[in-house]
Each structure stands twice: as C-alpha cells, then as structure tokens.
XYZ file of C-alpha atoms in Angstrom:
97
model
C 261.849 179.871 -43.968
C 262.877 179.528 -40.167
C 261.078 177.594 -37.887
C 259.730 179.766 -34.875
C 261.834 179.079 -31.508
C 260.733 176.413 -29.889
C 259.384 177.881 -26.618
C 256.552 179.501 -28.807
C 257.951 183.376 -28.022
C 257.953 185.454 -31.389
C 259.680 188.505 -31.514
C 258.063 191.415 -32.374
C 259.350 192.956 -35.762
C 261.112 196.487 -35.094
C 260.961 199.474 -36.885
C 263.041 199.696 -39.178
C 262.088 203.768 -40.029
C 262.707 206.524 -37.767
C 259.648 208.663 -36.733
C 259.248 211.462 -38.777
C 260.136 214.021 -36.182
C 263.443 212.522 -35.199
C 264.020 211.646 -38.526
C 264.146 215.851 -39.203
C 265.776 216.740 -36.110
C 269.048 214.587 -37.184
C 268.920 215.769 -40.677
C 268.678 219.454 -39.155
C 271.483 218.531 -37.137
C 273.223 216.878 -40.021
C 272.405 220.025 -42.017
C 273.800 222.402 -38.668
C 277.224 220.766 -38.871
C 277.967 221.097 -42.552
C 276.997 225.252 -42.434
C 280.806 225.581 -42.062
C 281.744 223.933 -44.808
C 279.527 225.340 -47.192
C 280.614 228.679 -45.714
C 284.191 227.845 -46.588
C 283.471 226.522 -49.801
C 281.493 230.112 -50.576
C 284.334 231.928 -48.789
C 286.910 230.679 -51.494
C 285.135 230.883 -54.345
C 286.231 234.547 -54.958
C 289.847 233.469 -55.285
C 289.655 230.850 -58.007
C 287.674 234.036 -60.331
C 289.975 234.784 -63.166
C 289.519 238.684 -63.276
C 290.976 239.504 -59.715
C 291.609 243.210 -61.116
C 288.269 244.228 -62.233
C 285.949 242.810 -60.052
C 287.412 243.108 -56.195
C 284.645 245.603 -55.464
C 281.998 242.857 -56.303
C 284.171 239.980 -54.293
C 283.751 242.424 -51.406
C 280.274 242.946 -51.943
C 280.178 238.860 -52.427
C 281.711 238.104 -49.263
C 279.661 240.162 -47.086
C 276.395 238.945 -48.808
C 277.576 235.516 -48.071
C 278.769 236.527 -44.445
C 275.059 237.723 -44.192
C 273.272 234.784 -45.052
C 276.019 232.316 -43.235
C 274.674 233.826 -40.264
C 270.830 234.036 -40.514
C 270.880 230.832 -41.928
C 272.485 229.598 -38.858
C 270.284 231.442 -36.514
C 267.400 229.737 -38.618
C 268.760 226.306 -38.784
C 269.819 226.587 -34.866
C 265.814 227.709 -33.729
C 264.877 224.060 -35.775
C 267.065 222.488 -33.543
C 266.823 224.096 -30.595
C 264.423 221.707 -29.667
C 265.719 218.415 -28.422
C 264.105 215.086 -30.491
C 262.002 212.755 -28.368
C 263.831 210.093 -26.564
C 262.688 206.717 -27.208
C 260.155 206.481 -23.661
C 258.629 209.640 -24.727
C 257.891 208.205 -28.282
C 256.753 205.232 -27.240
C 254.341 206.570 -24.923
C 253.181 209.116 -27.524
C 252.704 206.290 -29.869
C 250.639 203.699 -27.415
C 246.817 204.333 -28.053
C-alpha cells in the first residue's frame, strides 16, 4: 500500500466509466462511421456468387434492397446522433445534487 502524500490532500478517485449517455452517443458514432463499410462489404457480395448466369435478376433485386436499407439506416443512425453528447460542465452539473 502507498502512504497518503504528506500534506494530507487525497485525490479524489475518477471515474473510470463513461456516463451512459455519452457512452451511446460514441458507440452511435462508432456505429455511423462503419455504415460504409458494411455497405461495401454487402455491395460485393454479389460478385463472389458462383451462378453469375442464372441469378443477375436477383443480384439486381439484391443491390437495390441493400441500397434501400444503406440509406434509411443511415437516416436512422444520423437522427441518434444528431444530438451532440454532454460536455463534461454540463454533466457535471447534471450530476451535482
């Protein structure tokens, strides 16, 4: 164990956690800036099917219904965000009784 500084001042333990709210806002945000890559990854996933021949009318049909949701999910995932997280002030004051 360490001896406590000699002037008697303890420090206060910090946080280690983020609040909850932040905590959701940067996974959002994390979640936000991967969309494109998971849009890519769904984009290309037509091109490594084996029976190019036969099924180019469902590829089509694929790639729209991807398109589709690539978008409302972003319009979705961008009204989550929209909404700046706290800054620390404003989350310390919210947390003082």
């Amino acid at each position: 164990m360490s001896a406590p500084p000699e002037n008697g001042n303890v420090l206060p333990k910090a946080n280690q956690f983020l609040p909850k709210e932040l905590y959701r806002q940067r996974r959002l945000t994390d979640a936000l800036k991967l969309w494109p890559l998971l849009g890519s990854v769904l984009f290309f996933l037509p091109i490594m099917w084996s029976d190019t021949g036969e099924s180019n009318v469902f590829a089509m049909k694929y790639l729209f219904a991807v398109w589709g949701v690539l978008i409302v999910g972003a319009v979705l995932l961008n009204r989550w965000v929209d909404d700046p997280p706290p800054t620390e002030a404003q989350q310390l004051e919210r947390d003082a009784p």
